[in-house]
mmCIF file of C-alpha atoms in Angstrom:
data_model
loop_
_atom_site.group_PDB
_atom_site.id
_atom_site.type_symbol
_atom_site.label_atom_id
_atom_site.label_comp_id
_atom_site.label_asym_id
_atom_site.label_seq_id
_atom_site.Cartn_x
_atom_site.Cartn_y
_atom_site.Cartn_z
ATOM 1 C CA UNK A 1 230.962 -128.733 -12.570
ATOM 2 C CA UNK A 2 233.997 -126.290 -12.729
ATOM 3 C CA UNK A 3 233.648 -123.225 -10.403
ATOM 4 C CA UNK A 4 234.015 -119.824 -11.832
ATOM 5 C CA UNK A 5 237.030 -118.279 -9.996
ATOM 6 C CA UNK A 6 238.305 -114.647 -10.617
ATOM 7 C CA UNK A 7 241.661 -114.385 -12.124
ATOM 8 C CA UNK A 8 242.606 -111.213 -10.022
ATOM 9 C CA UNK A 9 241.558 -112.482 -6.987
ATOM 10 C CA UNK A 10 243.904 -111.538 -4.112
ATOM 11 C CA UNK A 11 244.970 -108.457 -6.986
ATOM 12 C CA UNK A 12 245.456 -105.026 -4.973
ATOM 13 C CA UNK A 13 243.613 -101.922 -6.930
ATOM 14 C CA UNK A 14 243.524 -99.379 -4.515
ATOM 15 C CA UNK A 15 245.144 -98.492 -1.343
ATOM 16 C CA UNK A 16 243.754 -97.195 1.493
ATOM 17 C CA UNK A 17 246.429 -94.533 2.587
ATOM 18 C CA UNK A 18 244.605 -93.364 5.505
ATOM 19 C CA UNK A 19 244.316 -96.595 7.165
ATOM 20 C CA UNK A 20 247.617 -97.542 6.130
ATOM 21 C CA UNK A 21 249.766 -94.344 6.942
ATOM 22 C CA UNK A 22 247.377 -91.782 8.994
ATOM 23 C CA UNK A 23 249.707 -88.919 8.363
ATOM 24 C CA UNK A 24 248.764 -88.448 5.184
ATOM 25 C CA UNK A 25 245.030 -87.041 6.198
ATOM 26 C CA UNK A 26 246.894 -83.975 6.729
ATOM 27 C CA UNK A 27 247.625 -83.912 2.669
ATOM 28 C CA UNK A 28 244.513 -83.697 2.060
ATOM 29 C CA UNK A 29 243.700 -81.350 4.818
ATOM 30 C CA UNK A 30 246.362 -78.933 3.261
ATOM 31 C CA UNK A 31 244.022 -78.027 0.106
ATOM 32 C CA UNK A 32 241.281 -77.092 2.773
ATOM 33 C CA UNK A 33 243.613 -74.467 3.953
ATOM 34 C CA UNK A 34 243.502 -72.537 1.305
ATOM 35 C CA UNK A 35 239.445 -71.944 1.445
ATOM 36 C CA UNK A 36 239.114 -68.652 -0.364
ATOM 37 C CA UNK A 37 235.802 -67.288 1.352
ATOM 38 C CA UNK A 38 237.293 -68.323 4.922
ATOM 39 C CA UNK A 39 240.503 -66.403 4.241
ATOM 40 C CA UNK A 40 238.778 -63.145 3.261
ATOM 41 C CA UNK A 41 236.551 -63.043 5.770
ATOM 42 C CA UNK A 42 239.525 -63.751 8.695
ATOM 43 C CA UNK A 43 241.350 -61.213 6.932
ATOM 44 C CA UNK A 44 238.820 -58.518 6.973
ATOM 45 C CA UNK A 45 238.231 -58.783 10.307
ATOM 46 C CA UNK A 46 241.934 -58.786 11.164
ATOM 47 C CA UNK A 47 241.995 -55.703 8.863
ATOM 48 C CA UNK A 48 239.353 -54.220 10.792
ATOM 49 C CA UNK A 49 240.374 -54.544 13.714
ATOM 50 C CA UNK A 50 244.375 -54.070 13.554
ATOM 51 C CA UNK A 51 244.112 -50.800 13.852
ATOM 52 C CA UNK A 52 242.158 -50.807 17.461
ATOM 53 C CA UNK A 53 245.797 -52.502 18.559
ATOM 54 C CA UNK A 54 248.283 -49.991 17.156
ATOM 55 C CA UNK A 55 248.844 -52.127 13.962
ATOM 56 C CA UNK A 56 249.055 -49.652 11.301
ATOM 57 C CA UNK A 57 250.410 -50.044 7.118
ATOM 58 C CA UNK A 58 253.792 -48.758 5.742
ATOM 59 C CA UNK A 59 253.751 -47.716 2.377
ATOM 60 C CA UNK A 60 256.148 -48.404 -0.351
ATOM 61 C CA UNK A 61 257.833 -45.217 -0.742
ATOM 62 C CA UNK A 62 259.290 -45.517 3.045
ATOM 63 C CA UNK A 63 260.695 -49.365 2.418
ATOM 64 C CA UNK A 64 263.213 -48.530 -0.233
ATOM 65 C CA UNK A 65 266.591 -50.056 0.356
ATOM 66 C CA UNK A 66 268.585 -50.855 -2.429
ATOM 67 C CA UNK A 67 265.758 -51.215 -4.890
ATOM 68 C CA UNK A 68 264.507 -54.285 -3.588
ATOM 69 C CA UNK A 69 260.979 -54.690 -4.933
ATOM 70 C CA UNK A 70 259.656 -58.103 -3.759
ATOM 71 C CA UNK A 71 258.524 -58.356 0.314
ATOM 72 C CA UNK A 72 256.868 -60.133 3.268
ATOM 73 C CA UNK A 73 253.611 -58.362 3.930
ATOM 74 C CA UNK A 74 254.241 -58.495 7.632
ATOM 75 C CA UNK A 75 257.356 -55.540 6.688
ATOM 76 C CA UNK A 76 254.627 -53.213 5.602
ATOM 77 C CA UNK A 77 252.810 -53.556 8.853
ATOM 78 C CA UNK A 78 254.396 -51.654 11.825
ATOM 79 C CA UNK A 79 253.272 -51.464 15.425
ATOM 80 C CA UNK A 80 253.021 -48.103 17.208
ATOM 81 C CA UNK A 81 250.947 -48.712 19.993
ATOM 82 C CA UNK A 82 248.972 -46.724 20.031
ATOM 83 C CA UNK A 83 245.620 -48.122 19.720
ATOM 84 C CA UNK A 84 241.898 -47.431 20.406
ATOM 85 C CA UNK A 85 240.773 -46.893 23.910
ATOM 86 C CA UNK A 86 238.386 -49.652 23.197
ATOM 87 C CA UNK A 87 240.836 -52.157 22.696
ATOM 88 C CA UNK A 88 239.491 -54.867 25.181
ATOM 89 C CA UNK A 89 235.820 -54.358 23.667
ATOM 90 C CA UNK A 90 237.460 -54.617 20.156
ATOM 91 C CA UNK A 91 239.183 -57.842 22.186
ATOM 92 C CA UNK A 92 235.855 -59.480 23.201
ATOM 93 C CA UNK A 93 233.859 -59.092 20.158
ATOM 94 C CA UNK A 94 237.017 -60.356 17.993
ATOM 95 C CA UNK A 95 237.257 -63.190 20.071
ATOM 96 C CA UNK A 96 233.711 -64.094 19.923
ATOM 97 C CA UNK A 97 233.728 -63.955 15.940
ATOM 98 C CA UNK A 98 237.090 -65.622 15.998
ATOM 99 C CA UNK A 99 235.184 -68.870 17.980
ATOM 100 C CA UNK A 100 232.062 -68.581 15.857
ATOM 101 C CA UNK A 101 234.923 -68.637 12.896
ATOM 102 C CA UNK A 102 236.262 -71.417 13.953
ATOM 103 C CA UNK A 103 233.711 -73.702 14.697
ATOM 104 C CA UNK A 104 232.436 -73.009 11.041
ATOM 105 C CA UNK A 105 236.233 -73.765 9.336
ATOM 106 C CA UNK A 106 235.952 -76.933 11.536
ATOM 107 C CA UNK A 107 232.844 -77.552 10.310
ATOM 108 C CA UNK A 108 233.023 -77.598 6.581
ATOM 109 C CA UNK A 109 237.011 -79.203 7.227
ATOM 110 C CA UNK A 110 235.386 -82.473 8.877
ATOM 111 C CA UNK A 111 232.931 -82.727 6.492
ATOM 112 C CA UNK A 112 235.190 -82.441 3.658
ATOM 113 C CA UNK A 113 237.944 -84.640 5.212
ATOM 114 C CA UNK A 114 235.166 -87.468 6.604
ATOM 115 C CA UNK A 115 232.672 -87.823 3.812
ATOM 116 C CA UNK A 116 232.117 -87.072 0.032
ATOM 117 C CA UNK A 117 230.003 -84.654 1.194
ATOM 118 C CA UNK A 118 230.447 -80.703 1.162
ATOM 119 C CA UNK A 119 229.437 -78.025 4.191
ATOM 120 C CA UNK A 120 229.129 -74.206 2.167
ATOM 121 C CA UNK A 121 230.487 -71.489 4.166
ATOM 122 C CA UNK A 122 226.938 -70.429 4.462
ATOM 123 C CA UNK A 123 225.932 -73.705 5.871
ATOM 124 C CA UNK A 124 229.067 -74.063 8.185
ATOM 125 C CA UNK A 125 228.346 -70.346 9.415
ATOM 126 C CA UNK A 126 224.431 -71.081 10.222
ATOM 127 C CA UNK A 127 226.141 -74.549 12.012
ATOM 128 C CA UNK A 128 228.387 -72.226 14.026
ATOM 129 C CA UNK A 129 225.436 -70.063 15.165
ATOM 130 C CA UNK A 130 223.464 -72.720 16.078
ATOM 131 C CA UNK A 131 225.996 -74.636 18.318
ATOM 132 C CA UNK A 132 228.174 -71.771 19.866
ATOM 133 C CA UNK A 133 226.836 -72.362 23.555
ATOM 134 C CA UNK A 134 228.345 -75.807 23.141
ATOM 135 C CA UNK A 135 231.601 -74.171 23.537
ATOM 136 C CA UNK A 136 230.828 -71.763 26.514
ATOM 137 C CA UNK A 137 232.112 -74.315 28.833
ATOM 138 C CA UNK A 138 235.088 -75.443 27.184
ATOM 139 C CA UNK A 139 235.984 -71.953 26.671
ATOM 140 C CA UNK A 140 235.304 -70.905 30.356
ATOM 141 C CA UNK A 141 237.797 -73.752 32.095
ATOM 142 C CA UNK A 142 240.535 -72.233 31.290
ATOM 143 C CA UNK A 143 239.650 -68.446 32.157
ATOM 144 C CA UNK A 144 238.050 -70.243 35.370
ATOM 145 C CA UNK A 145 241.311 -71.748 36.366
ATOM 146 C CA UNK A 146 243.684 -68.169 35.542
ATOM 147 C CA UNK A 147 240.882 -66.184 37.869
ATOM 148 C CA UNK A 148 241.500 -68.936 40.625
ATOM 149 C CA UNK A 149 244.929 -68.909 40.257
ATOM 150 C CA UNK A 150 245.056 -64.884 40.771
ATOM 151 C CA UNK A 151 242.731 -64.525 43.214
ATOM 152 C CA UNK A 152 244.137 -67.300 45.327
ATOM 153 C CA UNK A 153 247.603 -65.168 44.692
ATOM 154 C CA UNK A 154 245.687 -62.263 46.716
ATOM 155 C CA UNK A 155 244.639 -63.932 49.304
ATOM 156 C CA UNK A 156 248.024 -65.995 50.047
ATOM 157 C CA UNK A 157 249.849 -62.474 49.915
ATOM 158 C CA UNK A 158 247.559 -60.962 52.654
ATOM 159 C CA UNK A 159 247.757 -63.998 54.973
ATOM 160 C CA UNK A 160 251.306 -62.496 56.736
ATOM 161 C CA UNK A 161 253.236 -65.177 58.736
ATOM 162 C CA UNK A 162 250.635 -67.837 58.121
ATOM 163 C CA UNK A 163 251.035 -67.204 54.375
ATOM 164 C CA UNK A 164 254.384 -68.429 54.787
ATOM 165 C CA UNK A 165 253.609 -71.622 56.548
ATOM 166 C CA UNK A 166 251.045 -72.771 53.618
ATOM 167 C CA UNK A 167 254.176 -72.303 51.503
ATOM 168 C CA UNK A 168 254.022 -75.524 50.196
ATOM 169 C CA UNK A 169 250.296 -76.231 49.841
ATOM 170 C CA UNK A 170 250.701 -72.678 47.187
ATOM 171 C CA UNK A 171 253.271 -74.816 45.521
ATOM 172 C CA UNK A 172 251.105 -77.764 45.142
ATOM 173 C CA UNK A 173 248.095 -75.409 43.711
ATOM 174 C CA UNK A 174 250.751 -73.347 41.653
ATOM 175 C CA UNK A 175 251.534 -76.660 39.829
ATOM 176 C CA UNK A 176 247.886 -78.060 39.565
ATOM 177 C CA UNK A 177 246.672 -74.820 38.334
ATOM 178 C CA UNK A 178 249.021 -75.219 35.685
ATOM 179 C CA UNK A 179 248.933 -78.416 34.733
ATOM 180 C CA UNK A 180 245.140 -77.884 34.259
ATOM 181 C CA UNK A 181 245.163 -74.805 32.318
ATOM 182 C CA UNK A 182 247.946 -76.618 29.587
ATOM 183 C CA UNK A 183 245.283 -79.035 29.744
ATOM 184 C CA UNK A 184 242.360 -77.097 29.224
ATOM 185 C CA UNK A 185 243.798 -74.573 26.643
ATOM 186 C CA UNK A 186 245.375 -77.996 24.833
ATOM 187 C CA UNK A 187 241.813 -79.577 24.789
ATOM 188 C CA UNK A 188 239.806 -76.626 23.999
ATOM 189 C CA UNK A 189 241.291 -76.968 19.805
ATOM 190 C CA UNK A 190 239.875 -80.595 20.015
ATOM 191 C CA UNK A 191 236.504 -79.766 21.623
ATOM 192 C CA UNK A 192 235.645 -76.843 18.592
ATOM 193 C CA UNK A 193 236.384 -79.655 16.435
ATOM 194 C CA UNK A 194 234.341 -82.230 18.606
ATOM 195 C CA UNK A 195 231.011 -80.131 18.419
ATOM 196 C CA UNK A 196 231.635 -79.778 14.711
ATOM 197 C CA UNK A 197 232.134 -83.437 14.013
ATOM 198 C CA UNK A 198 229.562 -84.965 16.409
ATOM 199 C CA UNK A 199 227.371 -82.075 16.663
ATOM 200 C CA UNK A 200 227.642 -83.375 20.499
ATOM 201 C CA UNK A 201 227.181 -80.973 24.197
ATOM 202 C CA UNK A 202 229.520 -79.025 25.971
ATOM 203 C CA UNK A 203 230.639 -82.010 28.470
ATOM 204 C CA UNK A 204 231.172 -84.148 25.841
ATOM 205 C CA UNK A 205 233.340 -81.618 23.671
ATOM 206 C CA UNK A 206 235.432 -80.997 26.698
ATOM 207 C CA UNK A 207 235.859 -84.888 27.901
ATOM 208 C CA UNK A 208 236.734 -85.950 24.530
ATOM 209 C CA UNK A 209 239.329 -83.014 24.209
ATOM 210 C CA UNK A 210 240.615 -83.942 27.391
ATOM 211 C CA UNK A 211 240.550 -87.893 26.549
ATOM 212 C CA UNK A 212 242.638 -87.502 23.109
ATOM 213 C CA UNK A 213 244.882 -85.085 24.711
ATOM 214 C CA UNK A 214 246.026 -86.686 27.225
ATOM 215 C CA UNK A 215 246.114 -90.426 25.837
ATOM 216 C CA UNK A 216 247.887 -89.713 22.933
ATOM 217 C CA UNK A 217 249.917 -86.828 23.829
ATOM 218 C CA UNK A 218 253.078 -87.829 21.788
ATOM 219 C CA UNK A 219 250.853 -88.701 18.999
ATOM 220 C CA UNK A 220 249.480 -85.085 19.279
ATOM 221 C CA UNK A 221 252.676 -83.778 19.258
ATOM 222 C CA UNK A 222 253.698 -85.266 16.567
ATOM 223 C CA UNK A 223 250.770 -84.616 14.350
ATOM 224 C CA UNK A 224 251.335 -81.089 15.455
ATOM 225 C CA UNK A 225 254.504 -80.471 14.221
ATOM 226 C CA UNK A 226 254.228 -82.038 11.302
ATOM 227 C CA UNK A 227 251.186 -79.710 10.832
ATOM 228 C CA UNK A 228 252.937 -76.672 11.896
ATOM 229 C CA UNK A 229 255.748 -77.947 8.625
ATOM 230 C CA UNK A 230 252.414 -77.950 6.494
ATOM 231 C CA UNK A 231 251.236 -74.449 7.754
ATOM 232 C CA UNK A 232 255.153 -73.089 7.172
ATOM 233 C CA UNK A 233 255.041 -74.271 3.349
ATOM 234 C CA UNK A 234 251.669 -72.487 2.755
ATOM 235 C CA UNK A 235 252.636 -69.600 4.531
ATOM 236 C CA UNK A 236 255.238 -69.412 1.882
ATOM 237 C CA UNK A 237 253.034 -70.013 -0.895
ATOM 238 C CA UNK A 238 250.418 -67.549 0.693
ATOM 239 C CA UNK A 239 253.001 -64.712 1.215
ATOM 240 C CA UNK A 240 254.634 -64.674 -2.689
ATOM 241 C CA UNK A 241 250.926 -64.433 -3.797
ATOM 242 C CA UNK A 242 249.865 -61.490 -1.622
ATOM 243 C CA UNK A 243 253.381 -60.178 -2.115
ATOM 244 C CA UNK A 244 252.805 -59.571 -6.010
ATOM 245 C CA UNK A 245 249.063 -58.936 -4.837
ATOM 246 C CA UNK A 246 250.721 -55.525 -3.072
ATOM 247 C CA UNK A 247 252.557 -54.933 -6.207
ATOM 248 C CA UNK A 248 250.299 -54.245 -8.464
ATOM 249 C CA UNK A 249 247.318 -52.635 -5.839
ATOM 250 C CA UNK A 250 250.031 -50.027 -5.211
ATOM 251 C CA UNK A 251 251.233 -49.879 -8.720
ATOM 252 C CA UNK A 252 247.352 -49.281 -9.688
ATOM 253 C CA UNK A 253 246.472 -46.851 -6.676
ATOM 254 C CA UNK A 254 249.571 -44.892 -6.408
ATOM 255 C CA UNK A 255 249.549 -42.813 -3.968
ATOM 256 C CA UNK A 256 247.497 -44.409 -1.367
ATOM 257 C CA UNK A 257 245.585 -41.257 0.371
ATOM 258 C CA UNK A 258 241.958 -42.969 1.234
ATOM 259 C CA UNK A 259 240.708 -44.614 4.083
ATOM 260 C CA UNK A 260 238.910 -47.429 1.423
ATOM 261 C CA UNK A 261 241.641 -47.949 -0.367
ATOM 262 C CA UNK A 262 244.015 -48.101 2.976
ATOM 263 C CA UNK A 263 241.645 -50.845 4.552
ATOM 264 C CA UNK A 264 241.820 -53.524 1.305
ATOM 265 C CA UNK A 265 245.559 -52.715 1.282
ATOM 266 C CA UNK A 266 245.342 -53.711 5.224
ATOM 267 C CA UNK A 267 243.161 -56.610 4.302
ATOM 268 C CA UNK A 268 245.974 -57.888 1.459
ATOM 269 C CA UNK A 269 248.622 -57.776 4.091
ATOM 270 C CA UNK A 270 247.311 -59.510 6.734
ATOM 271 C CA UNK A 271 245.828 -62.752 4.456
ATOM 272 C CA UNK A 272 249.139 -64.608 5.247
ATOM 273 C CA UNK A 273 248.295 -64.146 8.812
ATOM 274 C CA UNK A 274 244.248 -65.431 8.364
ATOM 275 C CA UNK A 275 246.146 -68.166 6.762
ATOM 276 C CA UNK A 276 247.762 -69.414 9.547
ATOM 277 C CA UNK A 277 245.050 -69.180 11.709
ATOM 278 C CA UNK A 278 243.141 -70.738 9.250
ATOM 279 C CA UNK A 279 245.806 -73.550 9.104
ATOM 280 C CA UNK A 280 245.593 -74.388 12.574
ATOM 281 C CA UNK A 281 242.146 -75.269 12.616
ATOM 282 C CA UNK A 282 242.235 -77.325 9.899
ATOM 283 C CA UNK A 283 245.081 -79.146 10.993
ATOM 284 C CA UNK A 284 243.666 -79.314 14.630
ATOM 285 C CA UNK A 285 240.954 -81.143 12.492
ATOM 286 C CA UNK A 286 242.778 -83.585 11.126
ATOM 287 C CA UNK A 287 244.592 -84.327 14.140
ATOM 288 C CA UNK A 288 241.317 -84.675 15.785
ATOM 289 C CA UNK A 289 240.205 -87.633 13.229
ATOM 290 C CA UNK A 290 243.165 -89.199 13.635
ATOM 291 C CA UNK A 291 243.175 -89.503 17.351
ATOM 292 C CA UNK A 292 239.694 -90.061 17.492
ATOM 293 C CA UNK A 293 240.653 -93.170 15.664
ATOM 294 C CA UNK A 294 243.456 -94.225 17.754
ATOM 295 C CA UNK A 295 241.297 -94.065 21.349
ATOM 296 C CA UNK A 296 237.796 -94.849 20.622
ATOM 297 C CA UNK A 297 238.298 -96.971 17.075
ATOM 298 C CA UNK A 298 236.040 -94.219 15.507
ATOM 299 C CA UNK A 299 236.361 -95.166 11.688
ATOM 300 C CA UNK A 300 237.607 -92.293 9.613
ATOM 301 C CA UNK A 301 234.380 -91.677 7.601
ATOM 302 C CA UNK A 302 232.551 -90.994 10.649
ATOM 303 C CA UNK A 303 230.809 -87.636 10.757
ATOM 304 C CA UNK A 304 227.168 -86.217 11.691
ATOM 305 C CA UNK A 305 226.001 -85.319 8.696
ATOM 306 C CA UNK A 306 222.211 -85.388 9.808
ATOM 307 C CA UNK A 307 221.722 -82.489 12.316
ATOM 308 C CA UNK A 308 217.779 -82.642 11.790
ATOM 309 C CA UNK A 309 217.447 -86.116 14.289
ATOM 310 C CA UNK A 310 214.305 -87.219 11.954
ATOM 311 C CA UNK A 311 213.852 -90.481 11.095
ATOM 312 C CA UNK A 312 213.733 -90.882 7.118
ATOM 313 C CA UNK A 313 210.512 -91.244 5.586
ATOM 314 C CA UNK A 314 209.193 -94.573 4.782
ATOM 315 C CA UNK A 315 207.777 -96.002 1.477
ATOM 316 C CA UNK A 316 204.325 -96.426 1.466
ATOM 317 C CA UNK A 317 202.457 -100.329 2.408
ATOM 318 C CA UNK A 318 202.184 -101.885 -0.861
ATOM 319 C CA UNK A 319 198.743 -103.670 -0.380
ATOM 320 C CA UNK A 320 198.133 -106.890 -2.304
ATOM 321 C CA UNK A 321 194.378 -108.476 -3.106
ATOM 322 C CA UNK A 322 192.982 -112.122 -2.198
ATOM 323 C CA UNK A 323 194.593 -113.369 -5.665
ATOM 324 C CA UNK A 324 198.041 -111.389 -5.070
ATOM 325 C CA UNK A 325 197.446 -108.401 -7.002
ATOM 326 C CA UNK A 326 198.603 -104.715 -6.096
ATOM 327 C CA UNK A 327 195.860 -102.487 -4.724
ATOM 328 C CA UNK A 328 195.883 -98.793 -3.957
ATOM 329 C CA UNK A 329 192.251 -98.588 -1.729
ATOM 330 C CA UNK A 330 193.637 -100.376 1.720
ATOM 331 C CA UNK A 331 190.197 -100.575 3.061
ATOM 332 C CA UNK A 332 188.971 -102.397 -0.753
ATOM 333 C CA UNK A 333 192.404 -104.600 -0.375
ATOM 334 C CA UNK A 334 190.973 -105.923 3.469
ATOM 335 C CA UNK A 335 187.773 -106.326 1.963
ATOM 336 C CA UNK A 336 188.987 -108.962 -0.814
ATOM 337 C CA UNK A 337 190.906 -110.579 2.320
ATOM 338 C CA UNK A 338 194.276 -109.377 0.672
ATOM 339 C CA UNK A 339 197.017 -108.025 2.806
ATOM 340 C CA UNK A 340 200.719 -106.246 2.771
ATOM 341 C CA UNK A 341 203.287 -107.880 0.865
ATOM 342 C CA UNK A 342 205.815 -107.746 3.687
ATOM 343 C CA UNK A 343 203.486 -109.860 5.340
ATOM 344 C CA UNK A 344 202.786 -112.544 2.523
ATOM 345 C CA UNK A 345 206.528 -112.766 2.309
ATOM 346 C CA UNK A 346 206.961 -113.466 5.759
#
């Protein structure tokens, strides 16, 4: 008898580009930097707290120069310095929203870039929340390393002569403190994104950040820049939106004279810059997969989606009589000498 054989056997119908060319993850990562709920809340905040750093708005009137209408939204920002004397608390807090931030853009990017699935900005937010101490450590190596670098600055300067004579043991923890803090602040991107794809400690965030880092530096590099060329081409995008955004606020709030109406003008004009923040940790993301890929062989689709750790509920025994039928009353079904039907079929 003739076998059946398919005609199109051996026919290519889709192409996996990931596999095939990497690189192009970060095409698809470039729609996820244009989330519209993560870019108004980054620029709120920035618009909140620009001020508290001498960043202050220019309004139209005082930019005329030959009638030019059309600009960049960072030429109506000016810096005066002078700022709030709470700058450094305005500093912390900022920087701890910034991280929970963060974590939840790397979130919902990993999920969107790994699976089929979708994170909400609620759901990445309440995910950030949850798993911020994961990133106390990686965050503290770095500021670890700068306070042992100054303070052993101190102490070397108040040796005297003997100061001198360690001269070259300072050199050798001048250049190890170094090397470890463009270590640290390089792997601390990778170890956000770490926690947010394997939902994993704060020793493993760090050693993987470290591990991908520094085994596939030119790889990172490259996958850098070419994300930094992605972030430049939204940028551009970004900024000719927002610029006819200012247009027509000012054309429909003319003259500008409240504090409300001031802070969603400061909010317009510093989108472009949430945007590029926003870039780079969606681009950090992708990067992330990718070299995940290259050192541990991690397939692409890999993600934990499952942050409950239960084990999925099971169907219920289907119980069989003496003659094979299907009984509901277990105790009735033992009675008639009937049993499971994964056990008759065994």
């Amino acid at each position: 008898m003739k076998q059946i054989t398919d005609i199109d056997e051996g026919t290519v119908r889709r192409i996996d580009w990931v596999e095939l060319v990497p690189p192009t993850l970060f095409f698809r990562a470039f729609s996820a930097t244009f989330k519209p709920t993560f870019l108004a809340i980054c620029a709120c905040i920035a618009a909140l707290c620009a001020p508290a750093f001498g960043f202050y708005q220019v309004l139209s009137d005082d930019l005329c120069d030959g009638g030019r209408v059309f600009r960049f939204s960072f030429e109506y920002l000016t810096w005066r310095g002078e700022g709030s004397p709470y700058w450094l608390l305005y500093a912390c807090v900022g920087g701890f929203v910034g991280l929970i931030l963060a974590l939840a853009i790397s979130r919902a990017t990993v999920v969107r870039l790994t699976s089929s699935a979708r994170s909400s900005t609620v759901a990445s937010l309440k995910f950030a929340i949850k798993k911020i101490p994961s990133l106390v450590l990686p965050f503290a190596l770095p500021v670890i390393v700068l306070f042992a670098l100054y303070v052993g600055a101190i102490c070397v300067g108040k040796l005297g002569v003997f100061g001198e004579i360690c001269a070259p043991l300072t050199v050798l923890f001048v250049v190890a403190s170094v090397l470890l803090l463009a270590i640290f602040t390089v792997a601390f991107p990778m170890a956000v994104t770490a926690v947010a794809a394997e939902n994993c400690d704060c020793f493993d965030a760090i050693s993987r950040g470290i591990s991908y880092t520094t085994q596939r530096l030119l790889f990172w590099c490259f996958y850098m820049a070419f994300g930094v060329i992605l972030t430049v081409l939204g940028y551009l995008i970004c900024e000719a939106v927002i610029g006819l955004c200012v247009l027509g606020f000012d054309s429909v709030y003319y003259p500008i004279d409240t504090r409300w109406l001031s802070y969603w003008r400061m909010t317009l004009l510093w989108t472009p810059a949430a945007y590029v923040l926003l870039s780079a940790v969606v681009y950090t993301n992708a990067a992330y997969i990718l070299l995940r890929r290259s050192v541990d062989g991690t397939p692409f689709d890999s993600c934990a989606l499952d942050l409950t750790k239960t084990k999925p509920r099971q169907l219920r025994e289907v119980l069989l009589d003496g003659k094979g039928a299907p009984e509901l009353d277990k105790a009735v079904a033992q009675q008639n000498g009937g049993q499971s039907a994964e056990k008759k079929d065994a």
